[in-house]
mmCIF file with all atom_site columns, C-alpha atoms and ligand atoms in Angstrom:
data_model
loop_
_atom_site.group_PDB
_atom_site.id
_atom_site.type_symbol
_atom_site.label_atom_id
_atom_site.label_alt_id
_atom_site.label_comp_id
_atom_site.label_asym_id
_atom_site.label_entity_id
_atom_site.label_seq_id
_atom_site.pdbx_PDB_ins_code
_atom_site.Cartn_x
_atom_site.Cartn_y
_atom_site.Cartn_z
_atom_site.occupancy
_atom_site.B_iso_or_equiv
_atom_site.pdbx_formal_charge
_atom_site.auth_seq_id
_atom_site.auth_comp_id
_atom_site.auth_asym_id
_atom_site.auth_atom_id
_atom_site.pdbx_PDB_model_num
ATOM   1   C  CA  . MET A 1 1   ? 0.000   0.000   0.000  1.00 52.00 ? 1258 MET A CA  1
ATOM   2   C  CA  . ASN A 1 2   ? 1.204   3.510   -0.764 1.00 68.00 ? 1259 ASN A CA  1
ATOM   3   C  CA  . GLY A 1 3   ? 1.145   6.266   1.812  1.00 87.00 ? 1260 GLY A CA  1
ATOM   4   C  CA  . VAL A 1 4   ? 0.686   3.998   4.798  1.00 91.00 ? 1261 VAL A CA  1
ATOM   5   C  CA  . GLU A 1 5   ? 2.473   4.531   8.080  1.00 94.00 ? 1262 GLU A CA  1
ATOM   6   C  CA  . ARG A 1 6   ? 2.926   1.727   10.544 1.00 94.00 ? 1263 ARG A CA  1
ATOM   7   C  CA  . PHE A 1 7   ? 3.014   2.272   14.277 1.00 94.00 ? 1264 PHE A CA  1
ATOM   8   C  CA  . GLY A 1 8   ? 3.327   -0.001  17.277 1.00 94.00 ? 1265 GLY A CA  1
ATOM   9   C  CA  . VAL A 1 9   ? 0.796   -0.065  20.078 1.00 92.00 ? 1266 VAL A CA  1
ATOM   10  C  CA  . SER A 1 10  ? 1.492   -1.441  23.541 1.00 94.00 ? 1267 SER A CA  1
ATOM   11  C  CA  . MET A 1 11  ? -1.458  -3.004  25.286 1.00 94.00 ? 1268 MET A CA  1
ATOM   12  C  CA  . ALA A 1 12  ? -2.181  -5.357  28.171 1.00 96.00 ? 1269 ALA A CA  1
ATOM   13  C  CA  . PRO A 1 13  ? -2.677  -8.904  26.791 1.00 96.00 ? 1270 PRO A CA  1
ATOM   14  C  CA  . ASP A 1 14  ? -6.181  -9.194  28.305 1.00 97.00 ? 1271 ASP A CA  1
ATOM   15  C  CA  . LEU A 1 15  ? -7.283  -5.933  26.704 1.00 96.00 ? 1272 LEU A CA  1
ATOM   16  C  CA  . LEU A 1 16  ? -5.964  -7.056  23.324 1.00 96.00 ? 1273 LEU A CA  1
ATOM   17  C  CA  . ARG A 1 17  ? -7.708  -10.454 23.616 1.00 96.00 ? 1274 ARG A CA  1
ATOM   18  C  CA  . GLN A 1 18  ? -11.016 -8.742  24.372 1.00 97.00 ? 1275 GLN A CA  1
ATOM   19  C  CA  . PHE A 1 19  ? -10.509 -6.367  21.457 1.00 97.00 ? 1276 PHE A CA  1
ATOM   20  C  CA  . ASP A 1 20  ? -9.716  -9.253  19.090 1.00 97.00 ? 1277 ASP A CA  1
ATOM   21  C  CA  . ALA A 1 21  ? -12.828 -11.140 20.235 1.00 97.00 ? 1278 ALA A CA  1
ATOM   22  C  CA  . VAL A 1 22  ? -15.108 -8.138  19.637 1.00 97.00 ? 1279 VAL A CA  1
ATOM   23  C  CA  . ILE A 1 23  ? -13.709 -7.236  16.229 1.00 97.00 ? 1280 ILE A CA  1
ATOM   24  C  CA  . ALA A 1 24  ? -13.874 -10.872 15.086 1.00 97.00 ? 1281 ALA A CA  1
ATOM   25  C  CA  . GLU A 1 25  ? -17.531 -10.990 16.147 1.00 97.00 ? 1282 GLU A CA  1
ATOM   26  C  CA  . ARG A 1 26  ? -18.147 -7.829  14.115 1.00 96.00 ? 1283 ARG A CA  1
ATOM   27  C  CA  . GLY A 1 27  ? -16.580 -9.322  11.022 1.00 97.00 ? 1284 GLY A CA  1
ATOM   28  C  CA  . TYR A 1 28  ? -13.170 -7.659  10.908 1.00 97.00 ? 1285 TYR A CA  1
ATOM   29  C  CA  . THR A 1 29  ? -10.469 -9.905  9.528  1.00 94.00 ? 1286 THR A CA  1
ATOM   30  C  CA  . ASN A 1 30  ? -7.594  -7.815  10.868 1.00 93.00 ? 1287 ASN A CA  1
ATOM   31  C  CA  . ARG A 1 31  ? -6.860  -5.301  13.592 1.00 95.00 ? 1288 ARG A CA  1
ATOM   32  C  CA  . SER A 1 32  ? -5.718  -2.561  11.220 1.00 94.00 ? 1289 SER A CA  1
ATOM   33  C  CA  . GLU A 1 33  ? -9.116  -2.240  9.535  1.00 95.00 ? 1290 GLU A CA  1
ATOM   34  C  CA  . ALA A 1 34  ? -10.890 -2.186  12.904 1.00 96.00 ? 1291 ALA A CA  1
ATOM   35  C  CA  . ILE A 1 35  ? -8.518  0.468   14.260 1.00 96.00 ? 1292 ILE A CA  1
ATOM   36  C  CA  . ARG A 1 36  ? -8.938  2.611   11.106 1.00 95.00 ? 1293 ARG A CA  1
ATOM   37  C  CA  . ASP A 1 37  ? -12.731 2.555   11.596 1.00 95.00 ? 1294 ASP A CA  1
ATOM   38  C  CA  . ILE A 1 38  ? -12.370 3.451   15.278 1.00 95.00 ? 1295 ILE A CA  1
ATOM   39  C  CA  . VAL A 1 39  ? -10.070 6.364   14.403 1.00 95.00 ? 1296 VAL A CA  1
ATOM   40  C  CA  . ARG A 1 40  ? -12.536 7.607   11.742 1.00 94.00 ? 1297 ARG A CA  1
ATOM   41  C  CA  . ASP A 1 41  ? -15.379 7.450   14.259 1.00 92.00 ? 1298 ASP A CA  1
ATOM   42  C  CA  . TYR A 1 42  ? -13.245 9.419   16.719 1.00 92.00 ? 1299 TYR A CA  1
ATOM   43  C  CA  . LEU A 1 43  ? -12.549 12.069  14.074 1.00 91.00 ? 1300 LEU A CA  1
ATOM   44  C  CA  . VAL A 1 44  ? -16.238 12.353  13.163 1.00 91.00 ? 1301 VAL A CA  1
ATOM   45  C  CA  . GLU A 1 45  ? -17.038 12.838  16.858 1.00 89.00 ? 1302 GLU A CA  1
ATOM   46  C  CA  . ALA A 1 46  ? -14.381 15.546  17.166 1.00 88.00 ? 1303 ALA A CA  1
ATOM   47  C  CA  . HIS A 1 47  ? -15.850 17.266  14.092 1.00 87.00 ? 1304 HIS A CA  1
ATOM   48  C  CA  . TRP A 1 48  ? -19.252 17.379  15.808 1.00 88.00 ? 1305 TRP A CA  1
ATOM   49  C  CA  . GLU A 1 49  ? -17.699 19.044  18.844 1.00 86.00 ? 1306 GLU A CA  1
ATOM   50  C  CA  . GLN A 1 50  ? -16.695 22.028  16.696 1.00 87.00 ? 1307 GLN A CA  1
ATOM   51  C  CA  . GLY A 1 51  ? -20.021 23.846  16.749 1.00 84.00 ? 1308 GLY A CA  1
ATOM   52  C  CA  . ASP A 1 52  ? -19.703 25.638  13.408 1.00 90.00 ? 1309 ASP A CA  1
ATOM   53  C  CA  . GLU A 1 53  ? -18.386 22.743  11.298 1.00 89.00 ? 1310 GLU A CA  1
ATOM   54  C  CA  . GLU A 1 54  ? -20.744 21.361  8.661  1.00 92.00 ? 1311 GLU A CA  1
ATOM   55  C  CA  . VAL A 1 55  ? -22.009 17.946  9.700  1.00 93.00 ? 1312 VAL A CA  1
ATOM   56  C  CA  . ILE A 1 56  ? -24.576 15.456  8.485  1.00 95.00 ? 1313 ILE A CA  1
ATOM   57  C  CA  . GLY A 1 57  ? -26.725 13.059  10.453 1.00 96.00 ? 1314 GLY A CA  1
ATOM   58  C  CA  . THR A 1 58  ? -30.118 11.477  10.965 1.00 97.00 ? 1315 THR A CA  1
ATOM   59  C  CA  . VAL A 1 59  ? -32.772 11.999  13.624 1.00 98.00 ? 1316 VAL A CA  1
ATOM   60  C  CA  . THR A 1 60  ? -34.960 8.957   14.194 1.00 98.00 ? 1317 THR A CA  1
ATOM   61  C  CA  . LEU A 1 61  ? -38.312 9.454   15.936 1.00 98.00 ? 1318 LEU A CA  1
ATOM   62  C  CA  . VAL A 1 62  ? -41.058 7.119   17.095 1.00 98.00 ? 1319 VAL A CA  1
ATOM   63  C  CA  . TYR A 1 63  ? -44.358 8.671   18.136 1.00 97.00 ? 1320 TYR A CA  1
ATOM   64  C  CA  . ASP A 1 64  ? -48.076 8.065   18.424 1.00 95.00 ? 1321 ASP A CA  1
ATOM   65  C  CA  . HIS A 1 65  ? -49.793 10.187  15.810 1.00 93.00 ? 1322 HIS A CA  1
ATOM   66  C  CA  . HIS A 1 66  ? -53.029 10.129  17.846 1.00 92.00 ? 1323 HIS A CA  1
ATOM   67  C  CA  . GLN A 1 67  ? -51.372 12.251  20.535 1.00 91.00 ? 1324 GLN A CA  1
ATOM   68  C  CA  . ARG A 1 68  ? -53.125 15.626  20.435 1.00 90.00 ? 1325 ARG A CA  1
ATOM   69  C  CA  . ASP A 1 69  ? -51.426 18.272  18.243 1.00 94.00 ? 1326 ASP A CA  1
ATOM   70  C  CA  . LEU A 1 70  ? -48.217 16.250  17.981 1.00 95.00 ? 1327 LEU A CA  1
ATOM   71  C  CA  . THR A 1 71  ? -48.212 15.815  14.202 1.00 94.00 ? 1328 THR A CA  1
ATOM   72  C  CA  . GLU A 1 72  ? -48.844 19.570  13.759 1.00 95.00 ? 1329 GLU A CA  1
ATOM   73  C  CA  . GLN A 1 73  ? -46.064 20.466  16.207 1.00 96.00 ? 1330 GLN A CA  1
ATOM   74  C  CA  . LEU A 1 74  ? -43.578 18.188  14.470 1.00 96.00 ? 1331 LEU A CA  1
ATOM   75  C  CA  . THR A 1 75  ? -44.522 19.617  11.081 1.00 96.00 ? 1332 THR A CA  1
ATOM   76  C  CA  . ASP A 1 76  ? -44.135 23.197  12.401 1.00 96.00 ? 1333 ASP A CA  1
ATOM   77  C  CA  . LEU A 1 77  ? -40.698 22.371  13.801 1.00 96.00 ? 1334 LEU A CA  1
ATOM   78  C  CA  . GLN A 1 78  ? -39.605 20.773  10.545 1.00 97.00 ? 1335 GLN A CA  1
ATOM   79  C  CA  . HIS A 1 79  ? -40.662 23.870  8.618  1.00 97.00 ? 1336 HIS A CA  1
ATOM   80  C  CA  . HIS A 1 80  ? -38.824 26.051  11.130 1.00 97.00 ? 1337 HIS A CA  1
ATOM   81  C  CA  . PHE A 1 81  ? -35.630 24.050  10.474 1.00 97.00 ? 1338 PHE A CA  1
ATOM   82  C  CA  . HIS A 1 82  ? -36.223 23.672  6.729  1.00 97.00 ? 1339 HIS A CA  1
ATOM   83  C  CA  . SER A 1 83  ? -32.656 24.765  5.898  1.00 96.00 ? 1340 SER A CA  1
ATOM   84  C  CA  . GLU A 1 84  ? -31.189 21.918  7.937  1.00 97.00 ? 1341 GLU A CA  1
ATOM   85  C  CA  . ILE A 1 85  ? -33.667 19.113  7.109  1.00 98.00 ? 1342 ILE A CA  1
ATOM   86  C  CA  . ILE A 1 86  ? -32.820 17.842  3.651  1.00 97.00 ? 1343 ILE A CA  1
ATOM   87  C  CA  . SER A 1 87  ? -35.065 14.775  3.517  1.00 98.00 ? 1344 SER A CA  1
ATOM   88  C  CA  . THR A 1 88  ? -37.619 12.880  5.605  1.00 97.00 ? 1345 THR A CA  1
ATOM   89  C  CA  . LEU A 1 89  ? -38.908 9.325   5.617  1.00 98.00 ? 1346 LEU A CA  1
ATOM   90  C  CA  . HIS A 1 90  ? -42.189 8.374   7.263  1.00 97.00 ? 1347 HIS A CA  1
ATOM   91  C  CA  . VAL A 1 91  ? -43.289 4.818   8.036  1.00 98.00 ? 1348 VAL A CA  1
ATOM   92  C  CA  . HIS A 1 92  ? -46.715 3.989   9.538  1.00 97.00 ? 1349 HIS A CA  1
ATOM   93  C  CA  . LEU A 1 93  ? -45.623 1.252   11.949 1.00 97.00 ? 1350 LEU A CA  1
ATOM   94  C  CA  . ASP A 1 94  ? -49.085 0.168   13.112 1.00 97.00 ? 1351 ASP A CA  1
ATOM   95  C  CA  . ALA A 1 95  ? -52.505 1.761   13.728 1.00 96.00 ? 1352 ALA A CA  1
ATOM   96  C  CA  . HIS A 1 96  ? -50.963 4.287   16.157 1.00 95.00 ? 1353 HIS A CA  1
ATOM   97  C  CA  . HIS A 1 97  ? -47.219 4.548   15.789 1.00 96.00 ? 1354 HIS A CA  1
ATOM   98  C  CA  . CYS A 1 98  ? -45.143 6.375   13.242 1.00 97.00 ? 1355 CYS A CA  1
ATOM   99  C  CA  . LEU A 1 99  ? -41.422 6.145   12.587 1.00 98.00 ? 1356 LEU A CA  1
ATOM   100 C  CA  . GLU A 1 100 ? -39.821 9.214   11.086 1.00 98.00 ? 1357 GLU A CA  1
ATOM   101 C  CA  . VAL A 1 101 ? -36.238 9.671   9.935  1.00 98.00 ? 1358 VAL A CA  1
ATOM   102 C  CA  . LEU A 1 102 ? -34.967 13.181  9.231  1.00 98.00 ? 1359 LEU A CA  1
ATOM   103 C  CA  . VAL A 1 103 ? -31.746 13.574  7.263  1.00 98.00 ? 1360 VAL A CA  1
ATOM   104 C  CA  . VAL A 1 104 ? -30.106 16.701  8.653  1.00 97.00 ? 1361 VAL A CA  1
ATOM   105 C  CA  . ARG A 1 105 ? -27.212 18.830  7.492  1.00 96.00 ? 1362 ARG A CA  1
ATOM   106 C  CA  . GLY A 1 106 ? -25.702 22.072  8.731  1.00 95.00 ? 1363 GLY A CA  1
ATOM   107 C  CA  . PRO A 1 107 ? -23.474 23.579  11.428 1.00 95.00 ? 1364 PRO A CA  1
ATOM   108 C  CA  . ALA A 1 108 ? -23.059 21.028  14.250 1.00 94.00 ? 1365 ALA A CA  1
ATOM   109 C  CA  . ALA A 1 109 ? -24.516 23.240  16.986 1.00 94.00 ? 1366 ALA A CA  1
ATOM   110 C  CA  . GLN A 1 110 ? -27.606 24.073  14.910 1.00 95.00 ? 1367 GLN A CA  1
ATOM   111 C  CA  . VAL A 1 111 ? -28.199 20.430  13.970 1.00 95.00 ? 1368 VAL A CA  1
ATOM   112 C  CA  . ARG A 1 112 ? -27.909 19.381  17.638 1.00 95.00 ? 1369 ARG A CA  1
ATOM   113 C  CA  . HIS A 1 113 ? -30.343 22.135  18.608 1.00 95.00 ? 1370 HIS A CA  1
ATOM   114 C  CA  . LEU A 1 114 ? -32.826 20.929  15.972 1.00 96.00 ? 1371 LEU A CA  1
ATOM   115 C  CA  . ALA A 1 115 ? -32.491 17.315  17.198 1.00 96.00 ? 1372 ALA A CA  1
ATOM   116 C  CA  . ASP A 1 116 ? -33.008 18.352  20.839 1.00 96.00 ? 1373 ASP A CA  1
ATOM   117 C  CA  . ARG A 1 117 ? -36.125 20.351  19.970 1.00 97.00 ? 1374 ARG A CA  1
ATOM   118 C  CA  . VAL A 1 118 ? -37.708 17.556  17.926 1.00 97.00 ? 1375 VAL A CA  1
ATOM   119 C  CA  . ILE A 1 119 ? -36.789 14.704  20.300 1.00 96.00 ? 1376 ILE A CA  1
ATOM   120 C  CA  . SER A 1 120 ? -37.992 16.577  23.411 1.00 96.00 ? 1377 SER A CA  1
ATOM   121 C  CA  . THR A 1 121 ? -41.395 17.328  21.884 1.00 95.00 ? 1378 THR A CA  1
ATOM   122 C  CA  . ARG A 1 122 ? -44.053 15.918  24.214 1.00 93.00 ? 1379 ARG A CA  1
ATOM   123 C  CA  . GLY A 1 123 ? -45.396 12.645  22.838 1.00 93.00 ? 1380 GLY A CA  1
ATOM   124 C  CA  . VAL A 1 124 ? -42.241 11.560  21.022 1.00 96.00 ? 1381 VAL A CA  1
ATOM   125 C  CA  . LYS A 1 125 ? -41.659 8.132   22.578 1.00 96.00 ? 1382 LYS A CA  1
ATOM   126 C  CA  . HIS A 1 126 ? -38.121 7.646   21.380 1.00 97.00 ? 1383 HIS A CA  1
ATOM   127 C  CA  . GLY A 1 127 ? -35.727 9.819   19.486 1.00 97.00 ? 1384 GLY A CA  1
ATOM   128 C  CA  . LYS A 1 128 ? -32.088 9.564   18.598 1.00 97.00 ? 1385 LYS A CA  1
ATOM   129 C  CA  . LEU A 1 129 ? -29.582 11.689  16.732 1.00 96.00 ? 1386 LEU A CA  1
ATOM   130 C  CA  . THR A 1 130 ? -26.993 9.748   14.771 1.00 95.00 ? 1387 THR A CA  1
ATOM   131 C  CA  . CYS A 1 131 ? -23.936 11.832  14.015 1.00 91.00 ? 1388 CYS A CA  1
ATOM   132 C  CA  . THR A 1 132 ? -22.103 11.057  10.822 1.00 92.00 ? 1389 THR A CA  1
ATOM   133 C  CA  . THR A 1 133 ? -20.106 12.993  8.281  1.00 88.00 ? 1390 THR A CA  1
ATOM   134 C  CA  . THR A 1 134 ? -20.243 14.331  4.754  1.00 86.00 ? 1391 THR A CA  1
ATOM   135 C  CA  . GLY A 1 135 ? -17.219 12.067  4.235  1.00 86.00 ? 1392 GLY A CA  1
ATOM   136 C  CA  . ARG A 1 136 ? -15.208 14.836  2.579  1.00 84.00 ? 1393 ARG A CA  1
ATOM   137 C  CA  . ASP A 1 137 ? -12.531 15.104  5.259  1.00 80.00 ? 1394 ASP A CA  1
ATOM   138 C  CA  . LEU A 1 138 ? -12.189 11.399  5.963  1.00 83.00 ? 1395 LEU A CA  1
ATOM   139 C  CA  . VAL A 1 139 ? -9.526  9.216   4.371  1.00 84.00 ? 1396 VAL A CA  1
HETATM 140 NI NI1 . NI  B 2 .   ? -47.644 7.526   10.265 1.00 79.14 ? 1396 NI  B NI1 1
#
């Protein structure tokens, strides 16, 4: 491989055995690939900590659409954050429950604020922000 640097890592044998067991279970065939993914995840997380950096992510929501005014409130919020919400997916899970996935993009602090507002809306049973990256700065 071109442009690859090797480095040694010292680790307690027990810690390394546990690491090897977990990465094998997750389908990695070698430590290097697992460590590269862990480093990328760490970099994405650091990117999110810089409030004005452009980030991308998804907000997943589960709610009961029979809850009074909830659908209207969620729609109002999504219109308020129209610059940051680039796509939405709605699945009618059963007679009551809806699953919604918002694809969000924008400055990290603004995207977190949007996620907090939507997830904390009364009647949302579960909500989670998944932080990922545009991929541009990752090798
Ligand atoms: Ni629905």
